[in-house]
PDB file of C-alpha atoms in Angstrom:
ATOM      1  CA  THR U   1       2.208  12.631  11.333  1.00  0.00           C
ATOM      2  CA  LEU U   2       0.610  14.737   8.611  1.00  0.00           C
ATOM      3  CA  ARG U   3       3.991  15.350   6.976  1.00  0.00           C
ATOM      4  CA  ALA U   4       4.682  11.603   7.095  1.00  0.00           C
ATOM      5  CA  LEU U   5       1.400  10.928   5.270  1.00  0.00           C
ATOM      6  CA  THR U   6       2.364  13.471   2.621  1.00  0.00           C
ATOM      7  CA  ALA U   7       5.843  11.966   2.272  1.00  0.00           C
ATOM      8  CA  ALA U   8       4.293   8.512   1.834  1.00  0.00           C
ATOM      9  CA  LEU U   9       2.102   9.823  -0.969  1.00  0.00           C
ATOM     10  CA  GLU U  10       5.040  11.544  -2.648  1.00  0.00           C
ATOM     11  CA  THR U  11       6.907   8.230  -2.812  1.00  0.00           C
ATOM     12  CA  ARG U  12       4.070   6.964  -5.036  1.00  0.00           C
ATOM     13  CA  ASP U  13       3.971  10.095  -7.192  1.00  0.00           C
ATOM     14  CA  ALA U  14       7.589  11.201  -7.618  1.00  0.00           C
ATOM     15  CA  GLU U  15       6.648  13.999 -10.027  1.00  0.00           C
ATOM     16  CA  THR U  16       5.126  15.925  -7.147  1.00  0.00           C
ATOM     17  CA  HIS U  17       8.149  15.659  -4.820  1.00  0.00           C
ATOM     18  CA  GLY U  18       8.271  18.794  -2.693  1.00  0.00           C
ATOM     19  CA  HIS U  19       4.988  20.048  -4.154  1.00  0.00           C
ATOM     20  CA  SER U  20       3.028  19.814  -0.909  1.00  0.00           C
ATOM     21  CA  GLU U  21       5.589  21.820   1.058  1.00  0.00           C
ATOM     22  CA  ARG U  22       5.757  24.504  -1.639  1.00  0.00           C
ATOM     23  CA  VAL U  23       1.980  24.892  -1.868  1.00  0.00           C
ATOM     24  CA  VAL U  24       1.744  25.114   1.923  1.00  0.00           C
ATOM     25  CA  ASN U  25       4.163  28.057   1.793  1.00  0.00           C
ATOM     26  CA  PHE U  26       2.399  29.768  -1.119  1.00  0.00           C
ATOM     27  CA  SER U  27      -1.037  29.184   0.460  1.00  0.00           C
ATOM     28  CA  LEU U  28      -0.046  30.548   3.852  1.00  0.00           C
ATOM     29  CA  ARG U  29       1.483  33.651   2.282  1.00  0.00           C
ATOM     30  CA  LEU U  30      -1.778  34.275   0.430  1.00  0.00           C
ATOM     31  CA  GLY U  31      -3.804  33.514   3.566  1.00  0.00           C
ATOM     32  CA  HIS U  32      -1.816  36.050   5.577  1.00  0.00           C
ATOM     33  CA  GLU U  33      -2.281  38.660   2.832  1.00  0.00           C
ATOM     34  CA  MET U  34      -6.027  38.001   2.883  1.00  0.00           C
ATOM     35  CA  GLY U  35      -6.199  38.451   6.657  1.00  0.00           C
ATOM     36  CA  LEU U  36      -7.199  34.935   7.677  1.00  0.00           C
ATOM     37  CA  ASP U  37      -7.331  34.252  11.397  1.00  0.00           C
ATOM     38  CA  LYS U  38      -5.206  31.647  13.184  1.00  0.00           C
ATOM     39  CA  GLU U  39      -7.811  28.869  12.909  1.00  0.00           C
ATOM     40  CA  GLN U  40      -8.382  29.507   9.193  1.00  0.00           C
ATOM     41  CA  LEU U  41      -4.619  29.511   8.583  1.00  0.00           C
ATOM     42  CA  ARG U  42      -4.281  26.185  10.384  1.00  0.00           C
ATOM     43  CA  SER U  43      -7.015  24.620   8.232  1.00  0.00           C
ATOM     44  CA  LEU U  44      -5.392  26.108   5.130  1.00  0.00           C
ATOM     45  CA  GLU U  45      -1.996  24.720   6.125  1.00  0.00           C
ATOM     46  CA  PHE U  46      -3.273  21.214   6.821  1.00  0.00           C
ATOM     47  CA  GLY U  47      -5.528  21.190   3.752  1.00  0.00           C
ATOM     48  CA  SER U  48      -2.658  22.356   1.538  1.00  0.00           C
ATOM     49  CA  LEU U  49      -0.355  19.727   2.962  1.00  0.00           C
ATOM     50  CA  LEU U  50      -2.891  16.918   2.523  1.00  0.00           C
ATOM     51  CA  HIS U  51      -4.636  18.109  -0.651  1.00  0.00           C
ATOM     52  CA  ASP U  52      -3.661  15.067  -2.724  1.00  0.00           C
ATOM     53  CA  ILE U  53      -4.011  12.438   0.014  1.00  0.00           C
ATOM     54  CA  GLY U  54      -6.895  10.946  -1.974  1.00  0.00           C
ATOM     55  CA  LYS U  55      -4.442   9.861  -4.675  1.00  0.00           C
ATOM     56  CA  ILE U  56      -3.784   6.914  -2.363  1.00  0.00           C
ATOM     57  CA  GLY U  57      -7.038   5.584  -3.859  1.00  0.00           C
ATOM     58  CA  VAL U  58      -5.863   6.013  -7.461  1.00  0.00           C
ATOM     59  CA  PRO U  59      -4.326   2.882  -9.044  1.00  0.00           C
ATOM     60  CA  ASP U  60      -0.563   3.023  -9.696  1.00  0.00           C
ATOM     61  CA  ALA U  61      -1.159   2.265 -13.386  1.00  0.00           C
ATOM     62  CA  ILE U  62      -2.921   5.626 -13.640  1.00  0.00           C
ATOM     63  CA  LEU U  63      -0.920   7.616 -11.104  1.00  0.00           C
ATOM     64  CA  ARG U  64       2.440   6.602 -12.569  1.00  0.00           C
ATOM     65  CA  LYS U  65       1.466   6.389 -16.231  1.00  0.00           C
ATOM     66  CA  PRO U  66       4.269   8.000 -18.292  1.00  0.00           C
ATOM     67  CA  ALA U  67       1.886   9.108 -21.035  1.00  0.00           C
ATOM     68  CA  ALA U  68      -1.324  11.092 -21.293  1.00  0.00           C
ATOM     69  CA  LEU U  69      -4.320   9.626 -19.503  1.00  0.00           C
ATOM     70  CA  ASP U  70      -7.329   8.494 -21.527  1.00  0.00           C
ATOM     71  CA  GLU U  71     -10.837   9.641 -20.576  1.00  0.00           C
ATOM     72  CA  ALA U  72     -11.565   6.592 -18.374  1.00  0.00           C
ATOM     73  CA  GLU U  73      -8.279   7.123 -16.526  1.00  0.00           C
ATOM     74  CA  TRP U  74      -9.050  10.820 -16.055  1.00  0.00           C
ATOM     75  CA  MET U  75     -12.405   9.873 -14.570  1.00  0.00           C
ATOM     76  CA  LYS U  76     -10.592   7.714 -11.988  1.00  0.00           C
ATOM     77  CA  MET U  77      -8.039  10.474 -11.296  1.00  0.00           C
ATOM     78  CA  ARG U  78     -10.830  13.011 -10.771  1.00  0.00           C
ATOM     79  CA  GLU U  79     -12.113  10.889  -7.889  1.00  0.00           C
ATOM     80  CA  HIS U  80      -9.101  11.711  -5.703  1.00  0.00           C
ATOM     81  CA  PRO U  81     -10.646  14.748  -3.966  1.00  0.00           C
ATOM     82  CA  MET U  82     -13.540  12.620  -2.729  1.00  0.00           C
ATOM     83  CA  HIS U  83     -11.196   9.782  -1.722  1.00  0.00           C
ATOM     84  CA  GLY U  84      -9.257  12.344   0.290  1.00  0.00           C
ATOM     85  CA  GLN U  85     -12.351  13.706   1.978  1.00  0.00           C
ATOM     86  CA  LYS U  86     -13.341  10.158   2.970  1.00  0.00           C
ATOM     87  CA  ILE U  87      -9.880   9.515   4.407  1.00  0.00           C
ATOM     88  CA  LEU U  88     -10.130  12.638   6.591  1.00  0.00           C
ATOM     89  CA  ARG U  89     -13.801  12.202   7.542  1.00  0.00           C
ATOM     90  CA  GLY U  90     -14.390  12.074  11.270  1.00  0.00           C
ATOM     91  CA  ILE U  91     -11.063  13.658  12.258  1.00  0.00           C
ATOM     92  CA  GLU U  92     -12.375  16.738  14.022  1.00  0.00           C
ATOM     93  CA  PHE U  93      -9.224  18.887  13.894  1.00  0.00           C
ATOM     94  CA  LEU U  94      -8.990  18.273  10.123  1.00  0.00           C
ATOM     95  CA  GLU U  95     -12.571  19.312   9.329  1.00  0.00           C
ATOM     96  CA  GLY U  96     -11.490  22.567   7.642  1.00  0.00           C
ATOM     97  CA  ALA U  97      -8.621  20.803   5.880  1.00  0.00           C
ATOM     98  CA  ALA U  98     -11.044  18.206   4.526  1.00  0.00           C
ATOM     99  CA  ARG U  99     -12.945  20.967   2.696  1.00  0.00           C
ATOM    100  CA  VAL U 100      -9.725  22.048   0.974  1.00  0.00           C
ATOM    101  CA  VAL U 101      -8.991  18.430   0.042  1.00  0.00           C
ATOM    102  CA  ALA U 102     -12.511  17.893  -1.326  1.00  0.00           C
ATOM    103  CA  GLN U 103     -12.761  21.197  -3.228  1.00  0.00           C
ATOM    104  CA  HIS U 104      -9.248  21.962  -4.466  1.00  0.00           C
ATOM    105  CA  HIS U 105     -10.136  21.248  -8.115  1.00  0.00           C
ATOM    106  CA  GLU U 106     -13.315  23.319  -8.150  1.00  0.00           C
ATOM    107  CA  LYS U 107     -13.158  26.430 -10.353  1.00  0.00           C
ATOM    108  CA  TRP U 108     -14.584  29.894  -9.858  1.00  0.00           C
ATOM    109  CA  ASP U 109     -16.787  29.568 -12.958  1.00  0.00           C
ATOM    110  CA  GLY U 110     -18.195  26.163 -11.919  1.00  0.00           C
ATOM    111  CA  SER U 111     -16.285  24.117 -14.500  1.00  0.00           C
ATOM    112  CA  GLY U 112     -14.172  22.232 -11.939  1.00  0.00           C
ATOM    113  CA  TYR U 113     -14.682  18.910 -10.206  1.00  0.00           C
ATOM    114  CA  PRO U 114     -15.867  16.820  -8.400  1.00  0.00           C
ATOM    115  CA  LEU U 115     -19.062  18.786  -7.619  1.00  0.00           C
ATOM    116  CA  GLY U 116     -19.005  21.696 -10.074  1.00  0.00           C
ATOM    117  CA  LEU U 117     -19.148  24.255  -7.271  1.00  0.00           C
ATOM    118  CA  ARG U 118     -18.772  27.883  -8.279  1.00  0.00           C
ATOM    119  CA  ALA U 119     -17.729  31.197  -6.758  1.00  0.00           C
ATOM    120  CA  GLU U 120     -18.641  31.588  -3.080  1.00  0.00           C
ATOM    121  CA  GLN U 121     -19.899  27.983  -2.896  1.00  0.00           C
ATOM    122  CA  ILE U 122     -16.228  26.982  -2.806  1.00  0.00           C
ATOM    123  CA  ASP U 123     -14.596  27.095   0.610  1.00  0.00           C
ATOM    124  CA  LEU U 124     -12.382  30.199   0.957  1.00  0.00           C
ATOM    125  CA  ASN U 125      -9.329  28.103   1.827  1.00  0.00           C
ATOM    126  CA  ALA U 126      -9.907  25.879  -1.205  1.00  0.00           C
ATOM    127  CA  ARG U 127     -10.062  29.027  -3.366  1.00  0.00           C
ATOM    128  CA  ILE U 128      -6.774  30.271  -1.928  1.00  0.00           C
ATOM    129  CA  PHE U 129      -5.184  26.866  -2.316  1.00  0.00           C
ATOM    130  CA  ALA U 130      -6.259  26.564  -5.963  1.00  0.00           C
ATOM    131  CA  VAL U 131      -4.255  29.674  -6.850  1.00  0.00           C
ATOM    132  CA  ALA U 132      -1.194  28.471  -4.911  1.00  0.00           C
ATOM    133  CA  ASP U 133      -1.445  24.994  -6.471  1.00  0.00           C
ATOM    134  CA  ALA U 134      -1.657  26.351 -10.006  1.00  0.00           C
ATOM    135  CA  PHE U 135       1.233  28.735  -9.409  1.00  0.00           C
ATOM    136  CA  ASP U 136       3.414  25.854  -8.204  1.00  0.00           C
ATOM    137  CA  ALA U 137       2.362  23.613 -11.093  1.00  0.00           C
ATOM    138  CA  ILE U 138       3.234  26.317 -13.619  1.00  0.00           C
ATOM    139  CA  THR U 139       6.664  27.039 -12.098  1.00  0.00           C
ATOM    140  CA  SER U 140       7.676  23.394 -11.528  1.00  0.00           C
ATOM    141  CA  ASP U 141       9.564  21.235 -13.992  1.00  0.00           C
ATOM    142  CA  ARG U 142       7.630  18.237 -15.271  1.00  0.00           C
ATOM    143  CA  VAL U 143       8.836  15.319 -17.367  1.00  0.00           C
ATOM    144  CA  TYR U 144       7.010  16.806 -20.352  1.00  0.00           C
ATOM    145  CA  ARG U 145       8.005  20.488 -19.917  1.00  0.00           C
ATOM    146  CA  ARG U 146      10.236  22.946 -18.067  1.00  0.00           C
ATOM    147  CA  GLY U 147       8.696  25.130 -15.398  1.00  0.00           C
ATOM    148  CA  LYS U 148       7.975  28.755 -16.243  1.00  0.00           C
ATOM    149  CA  SER U 149       9.258  31.832 -14.421  1.00  0.00           C
ATOM    150  CA  TYR U 150       7.362  33.403 -11.518  1.00  0.00           C
ATOM    151  CA  THR U 151       6.483  36.326 -13.802  1.00  0.00           C
ATOM    152  CA  GLN U 152       5.035  33.997 -16.446  1.00  0.00           C
ATOM    153  CA  ALA U 153       3.133  32.053 -13.777  1.00  0.00           C
ATOM    154  CA  ALA U 154       1.688  35.262 -12.330  1.00  0.00           C
ATOM    155  CA  GLN U 155       0.548  36.316 -15.820  1.00  0.00           C
ATOM    156  CA  GLU U 156      -1.127  32.941 -16.370  1.00  0.00           C
ATOM    157  CA  VAL U 157      -2.907  33.069 -13.008  1.00  0.00           C
ATOM    158  CA  GLU U 158      -4.044  36.653 -13.733  1.00  0.00           C
ATOM    159  CA  ARG U 159      -5.321  35.554 -17.150  1.00  0.00           C
ATOM    160  CA  CYS U 160      -7.512  32.943 -15.436  1.00  0.00           C
ATOM    161  CA  ALA U 161      -8.917  35.292 -12.768  1.00  0.00           C
ATOM    162  CA  GLY U 162     -12.704  35.169 -12.949  1.00  0.00           C
ATOM    163  CA  THR U 163     -12.810  31.792 -14.685  1.00  0.00           C
ATOM    164  CA  HIS U 164     -10.566  29.289 -12.908  1.00  0.00           C
ATOM    165  CA  PHE U 165      -9.637  31.487  -9.953  1.00  0.00           C
ATOM    166  CA  PRO U 166     -11.403  34.034  -7.742  1.00  0.00           C
ATOM    167  CA  PRO U 167     -10.337  37.569  -8.663  1.00  0.00           C
ATOM    168  CA  ALA U 168      -9.985  38.597  -4.993  1.00  0.00           C
ATOM    169  CA  VAL U 169      -7.427  35.842  -4.355  1.00  0.00           C
ATOM    170  CA  VAL U 170      -5.532  36.527  -7.574  1.00  0.00           C
TER     171      VAL U 170
END
C-alpha cells in the first residue's frame, strides 16, 4: 500500500521516478552503518519511501512547472513536508515515518524548513534521510542537468557536513 502511494505520487512528478526507491536503499544502508535497531530502520524505510507524499497538496502548476519557481511558488512547495505530516497523522505504525516526512528539509545549521530545526532537534532518521536524499539528487539526471558521479556527490555531501548535514551521518 505504501509503495502504491509512492507510485501514485511519482505519476504526478515524473522527474522523481525511482527516486523514492533509491533513497530508501541509500537511507537503509546508512541506517545499518549507524547501528539503528529494527524499529528505527522500519521508520526510516517508511519515512524515506513516503518523504514527498505531501507533494499531493502542491498544485500541478507548481509541481510540473518546466521553469524555475518564483518566490510565491517556492513558498507553496515548501509546505509539502507539513502536508505530508498531516496525511500521516493518526496512523500509529507510521509515527516515526511522519517525523522523517515533516523534517526531511531541515538542515543541521538551522537554515532548513519548515520549522528551522537545527542539529539534535532534527529526528535522527530525518538527518540520515537528508544525506541520502541529497546524494540521490546529485547523482540523478534532471531536465536541466546531468547527474554527477558518486565520487562527486560524496565530495559535495562532505563539503556540506556541519552546515546542511550532520557530520556523524556524513
